[in-house]
PDB file of C-alpha atoms in Angstrom:
ATOM      1  CA  MET A1332      93.929  90.480  80.401  1.00 33.00           C
ATOM      2  CA  SER A1333      97.442  91.457  81.461  1.00 46.00           C
ATOM      3  CA  GLU A1334      98.060  92.575  85.036  1.00 75.00           C
ATOM      4  CA  ASN A1335     100.114  95.590  86.079  1.00 89.00           C
ATOM      5  CA  PRO A1336     103.731  94.249  86.081  1.00 92.00           C
ATOM      6  CA  LEU A1337     104.822  96.259  89.142  1.00 94.00           C
ATOM      7  CA  LEU A1338     101.867  95.184  91.268  1.00 94.00           C
ATOM      8  CA  GLU A1339     102.204  91.611  90.016  1.00 94.00           C
ATOM      9  CA  ARG A1340     105.875  91.493  91.036  1.00 95.00           C
ATOM     10  CA  ILE A1341     105.042  92.793  94.527  1.00 96.00           C
ATOM     11  CA  ARG A1342     102.153  90.335  94.777  1.00 95.00           C
ATOM     12  CA  ASP A1343     104.474  87.441  93.851  1.00 95.00           C
ATOM     13  CA  GLU A1344     107.103  88.482  96.409  1.00 95.00           C
ATOM     14  CA  PHE A1345     104.832  89.493  99.316  1.00 95.00           C
ATOM     15  CA  GLY A1346     101.642  87.521  98.741  1.00 90.00           C
ATOM     16  CA  ASP A1347     101.149  86.504 102.375  1.00 93.00           C
ATOM     17  CA  SER A1348     101.736  90.025 103.710  1.00 96.00           C
ATOM     18  CA  LEU A1349      99.909  91.868 100.944  1.00 95.00           C
ATOM     19  CA  ILE A1350      96.448  93.032 101.977  1.00 96.00           C
ATOM     20  CA  SER A1351      95.523  94.566  98.612  1.00 95.00           C
ATOM     21  CA  ALA A1352      96.974  96.018  95.427  1.00 94.00           C
ATOM     22  CA  HIS A1353      95.264  98.243  92.900  1.00 93.00           C
ATOM     23  CA  GLN A1354      95.776 100.890  90.268  1.00 90.00           C
ATOM     24  CA  LEU A1355      93.474 103.841  90.162  1.00 83.00           C
ATOM     25  CA  ASP A1356      95.174 107.224  90.053  1.00 86.00           C
ATOM     26  CA  GLN A1357      98.444 105.612  91.147  1.00 92.00           C
ATOM     27  CA  ASP A1358      99.782 102.099  91.778  1.00 96.00           C
ATOM     28  CA  THR A1359      98.952 101.345  95.403  1.00 96.00           C
ATOM     29  CA  VAL A1360      99.657  98.452  97.732  1.00 97.00           C
ATOM     30  CA  VAL A1361      98.397  97.886 101.259  1.00 97.00           C
ATOM     31  CA  ILE A1362     100.766  95.700 103.263  1.00 98.00           C
ATOM     32  CA  SER A1363     100.830  94.354 106.802  1.00 97.00           C
ATOM     33  CA  ARG A1364     102.779  96.289 109.424  1.00 96.00           C
ATOM     34  CA  GLY A1365     105.407  93.598 109.891  1.00 96.00           C
ATOM     35  CA  ALA A1366     106.434  93.611 106.224  1.00 97.00           C
ATOM     36  CA  ILE A1367     107.029  97.313 105.547  1.00 98.00           C
ATOM     37  CA  LEU A1368     110.794  97.299 106.092  1.00 97.00           C
ATOM     38  CA  GLU A1369     111.228  94.207 103.913  1.00 97.00           C
ATOM     39  CA  LEU A1370     108.990  95.692 101.192  1.00 98.00           C
ATOM     40  CA  ALA A1371     110.857  99.010 101.305  1.00 98.00           C
ATOM     41  CA  ARG A1372     114.201  97.230 100.934  1.00 98.00           C
ATOM     42  CA  PHE A1373     112.791  95.214  97.991  1.00 98.00           C
ATOM     43  CA  LEU A1374     111.490  98.401  96.344  1.00 98.00           C
ATOM     44  CA  LYS A1375     114.841 100.141  96.687  1.00 97.00           C
ATOM     45  CA  GLU A1376     117.247  97.297  95.907  1.00 97.00           C
ATOM     46  CA  GLN A1377     115.276  95.197  93.413  1.00 96.00           C
ATOM     47  CA  LEU A1378     112.802  97.552  91.741  1.00 96.00           C
ATOM     48  CA  GLY A1379     114.790 100.808  91.632  1.00 96.00           C
ATOM     49  CA  PHE A1380     112.589 102.996  93.810  1.00 97.00           C
ATOM     50  CA  GLU A1381     115.448 105.161  95.024  1.00 96.00           C
ATOM     51  CA  VAL A1382     113.401 108.101  96.327  1.00 97.00           C
ATOM     52  CA  LEU A1383     111.125 108.208  99.371  1.00 98.00           C
ATOM     53  CA  MET A1384     109.103 111.253  98.351  1.00 97.00           C
ATOM     54  CA  ASP A1385     106.752 111.509 101.287  1.00 97.00           C
ATOM     55  CA  LEU A1386     105.489 109.744 104.359  1.00 97.00           C
ATOM     56  CA  THR A1387     102.341 110.726 106.238  1.00 98.00           C
ATOM     57  CA  ALA A1388      99.441 109.215 108.159  1.00 98.00           C
ATOM     58  CA  VAL A1389      95.650 109.173 108.097  1.00 97.00           C
ATOM     59  CA  ASP A1390      93.401 108.883 111.162  1.00 97.00           C
ATOM     60  CA  TYR A1391      90.192 107.019 110.323  1.00 96.00           C
ATOM     61  CA  PHE A1392      89.107 107.339 114.000  1.00 94.00           C
ATOM     62  CA  LYS A1393      86.123 104.953 114.067  1.00 92.00           C
ATOM     63  CA  ARG A1394      87.673 102.321 111.784  1.00 94.00           C
ATOM     64  CA  ARG A1395      89.885  99.491 113.026  1.00 95.00           C
ATOM     65  CA  PRO A1396      92.790  99.632 112.643  1.00 96.00           C
ATOM     66  CA  ARG A1397      92.497 103.330 113.244  1.00 96.00           C
ATOM     67  CA  PHE A1398      95.541 104.667 111.371  1.00 98.00           C
ATOM     68  CA  GLU A1399      97.274 104.185 108.051  1.00 97.00           C
ATOM     69  CA  VAL A1400     100.869 105.209 107.480  1.00 98.00           C
ATOM     70  CA  VAL A1401     101.168 106.217 103.821  1.00 98.00           C
ATOM     71  CA  TYR A1402     104.456 106.203 101.868  1.00 98.00           C
ATOM     72  CA  HIS A1403     105.109 107.586  98.376  1.00 98.00           C
ATOM     73  CA  PHE A1404     108.064 106.179  96.444  1.00 98.00           C
ATOM     74  CA  LEU A1405     109.585 107.224  93.116  1.00 97.00           C
ATOM     75  CA  ALA A1406     111.741 105.314  90.644  1.00 96.00           C
ATOM     76  CA  MET A1407     113.509 107.897  88.504  1.00 94.00           C
ATOM     77  CA  ARG A1408     114.214 105.367  85.778  1.00 91.00           C
ATOM     78  CA  GLY A1409     110.900 104.782  84.095  1.00 86.00           C
ATOM     79  CA  ARG A1410     109.309 107.555  86.172  1.00 90.00           C
ATOM     80  CA  LYS A1411     107.285 105.096  88.234  1.00 94.00           C
ATOM     81  CA  ARG A1412     105.461 106.061  91.397  1.00 96.00           C
ATOM     82  CA  LEU A1413     104.126 103.776  94.094  1.00 97.00           C
ATOM     83  CA  ARG A1414     101.912 104.455  97.096  1.00 98.00           C
ATOM     84  CA  VAL A1415     102.261 102.038 100.027  1.00 98.00           C
ATOM     85  CA  LYS A1416      99.771 101.981 102.896  1.00 98.00           C
ATOM     86  CA  VAL A1417     100.318 100.256 106.239  1.00 98.00           C
ATOM     87  CA  PRO A1418      97.354  99.896 108.620  1.00 98.00           C
ATOM     88  CA  VAL A1419      98.351 100.405 112.274  1.00 97.00           C
ATOM     89  CA  GLY A1420      96.251 100.511 115.397  1.00 93.00           C
ATOM     90  CA  GLY A1421      96.150  99.793 119.068  1.00 85.00           C
ATOM     91  CA  MET A1422      96.623 102.040 122.061  1.00 88.00           C
ATOM     92  CA  GLU A1423     100.209 102.803 121.006  1.00 92.00           C
ATOM     93  CA  PRO A1424     100.402 102.468 117.208  1.00 96.00           C
ATOM     94  CA  LYS A1425     103.836 101.639 115.836  1.00 97.00           C
ATOM     95  CA  VAL A1426     105.595 100.631 112.639  1.00 98.00           C
ATOM     96  CA  ASP A1427     109.213 100.003 111.636  1.00 98.00           C
ATOM     97  CA  SER A1428     111.338 103.020 110.750  1.00 98.00           C
ATOM     98  CA  LEU A1429     112.648 103.408 107.196  1.00 98.00           C
ATOM     99  CA  THR A1430     115.595 105.590 108.278  1.00 97.00           C
ATOM    100  CA  PRO A1431     118.113 102.753 107.683  1.00 96.00           C
ATOM    101  CA  LEU A1432     117.140 102.826 103.985  1.00 97.00           C
ATOM    102  CA  TRP A1433     116.232 106.487 103.451  1.00 96.00           C
ATOM    103  CA  PRO A1434     117.802 109.086 105.746  1.00 96.00           C
ATOM    104  CA  ASN A1435     115.078 111.592 104.793  1.00 96.00           C
ATOM    105  CA  ALA A1436     112.537 109.336 106.546  1.00 97.00           C
ATOM    106  CA  ASN A1437     113.942 110.796 109.764  1.00 97.00           C
ATOM    107  CA  TRP A1438     112.030 114.075 109.537  1.00 97.00           C
ATOM    108  CA  PHE A1439     108.905 112.556 107.952  1.00 98.00           C
ATOM    109  CA  GLU A1440     108.644 110.005 110.773  1.00 98.00           C
ATOM    110  CA  ARG A1441     109.232 112.644 113.449  1.00 98.00           C
ATOM    111  CA  GLU A1442     106.433 114.758 111.990  1.00 98.00           C
ATOM    112  CA  VAL A1443     104.008 111.807 111.945  1.00 98.00           C
ATOM    113  CA  PHE A1444     104.997 110.930 115.522  1.00 98.00           C
ATOM    114  CA  ASP A1445     104.470 114.538 116.617  1.00 97.00           C
ATOM    115  CA  MET A1446     101.108 115.038 114.914  1.00 97.00           C
ATOM    116  CA  PHE A1447      99.550 111.528 115.199  1.00 97.00           C
ATOM    117  CA  GLY A1448     101.488 109.739 117.963  1.00 97.00           C
ATOM    118  CA  ILE A1449     102.559 106.828 115.750  1.00 98.00           C
ATOM    119  CA  ARG A1450     105.913 105.442 116.916  1.00 98.00           C
ATOM    120  CA  PHE A1451     108.606 104.320 114.471  1.00 98.00           C
ATOM    121  CA  GLU A1452     110.604 101.422 115.889  1.00 97.00           C
ATOM    122  CA  GLY A1453     114.324 101.723 115.249  1.00 97.00           C
ATOM    123  CA  HIS A1454     114.181 105.480 114.636  1.00 97.00           C
ATOM    124  CA  PRO A1455     117.475 107.095 115.786  1.00 96.00           C
ATOM    125  CA  ASP A1456     115.932 110.219 117.376  1.00 95.00           C
ATOM    126  CA  LEU A1457     112.144 110.013 117.704  1.00 96.00           C
ATOM    127  CA  ARG A1458     111.123 113.255 119.388  1.00 94.00           C
ATOM    128  CA  ARG A1459     108.754 116.075 118.578  1.00 95.00           C
ATOM    129  CA  LEU A1460     109.616 118.059 115.463  1.00 94.00           C
ATOM    130  CA  LEU A1461     107.013 120.821 115.171  1.00 94.00           C
ATOM    131  CA  LEU A1462     105.725 121.199 118.735  1.00 92.00           C
ATOM    132  CA  TYR A1463     107.532 121.817 121.992  1.00 90.00           C
ATOM    133  CA  PRO A1464     108.377 118.805 124.206  1.00 89.00           C
ATOM    134  CA  GLU A1465     105.771 119.619 126.894  1.00 88.00           C
ATOM    135  CA  PHE A1466     102.897 119.718 124.370  1.00 91.00           C
ATOM    136  CA  GLU A1467     100.225 117.248 125.443  1.00 92.00           C
ATOM    137  CA  GLY A1468      98.603 115.019 122.855  1.00 93.00           C
ATOM    138  CA  HIS A1469      98.785 114.783 119.087  1.00 95.00           C
ATOM    139  CA  PRO A1470      96.814 117.506 117.285  1.00 95.00           C
ATOM    140  CA  LEU A1471      96.043 115.693 114.017  1.00 96.00           C
ATOM    141  CA  ARG A1472      94.213 112.881 115.781  1.00 95.00           C
ATOM    142  CA  LYS A1473      90.514 113.265 115.156  1.00 95.00           C
ATOM    143  CA  ASP A1474      89.726 112.900 118.860  1.00 93.00           C
ATOM    144  CA  TYR A1475      92.087 115.712 119.880  1.00 93.00           C
ATOM    145  CA  PRO A1476      90.001 118.256 121.830  1.00 92.00           C
ATOM    146  CA  VAL A1477      89.868 121.510 119.869  1.00 85.00           C
ATOM    147  CA  ASP A1478      89.523 123.555 123.061  1.00 88.00           C
ATOM    148  CA  LYS A1479      92.408 121.891 124.923  1.00 86.00           C
ATOM    149  CA  ARG A1480      94.659 124.334 126.742  1.00 86.00           C
ATOM    150  CA  GLN A1481      98.340 123.514 126.595  1.00 86.00           C
ATOM    151  CA  PRO A1482     100.812 124.172 129.395  1.00 79.00           C
ATOM    152  CA  LEU A1483     102.401 127.585 129.029  1.00 74.00           C
ATOM    153  CA  ILE A1484     106.130 127.511 128.657  1.00 70.00           C
ATOM    154  CA  GLY A1485     107.820 130.715 129.743  1.00 64.00           C
ATOM    155  CA  PRO A1486     111.291 132.041 129.148  1.00 65.00           C
ATOM    156  CA  GLN A1487     114.098 129.947 130.550  1.00 60.00           C
ATOM    157  CA  ASP A1488     116.412 131.700 133.030  1.00 55.00           C
TER     158      ASP A1488
END
């Protein structure tokens, strides 16, 4: 039985860092946190995935590691799509920034930082994107208190 050529190529190149690879609705790989920048560079330079379509996160709350950062890549030639998942956890979850490869990662990473509190190492300007700077916490975390009152910010003189 022949294997998926894209997943096989990634498996050959990143075998030690690859946690899993499968094809269900879309080709998907799960890779260790330390290998994401290297994998992203390989996808762009060797496999022709020139578009970072989206980047988001999932909070599994009771699972360890707690979070997954999820990337969606597109290769225009051949119309191939690839989903990449990176498990991250700990008290201060972090993963390497993809802004050196895809400038549009800037806003995606800022949104994930703002909503989930995941830090992107090497990001040029990691600050809140959707909420004001004094906002406390990260509202898309499953343990964020729904009745939390935020500090009121009045007009500046």
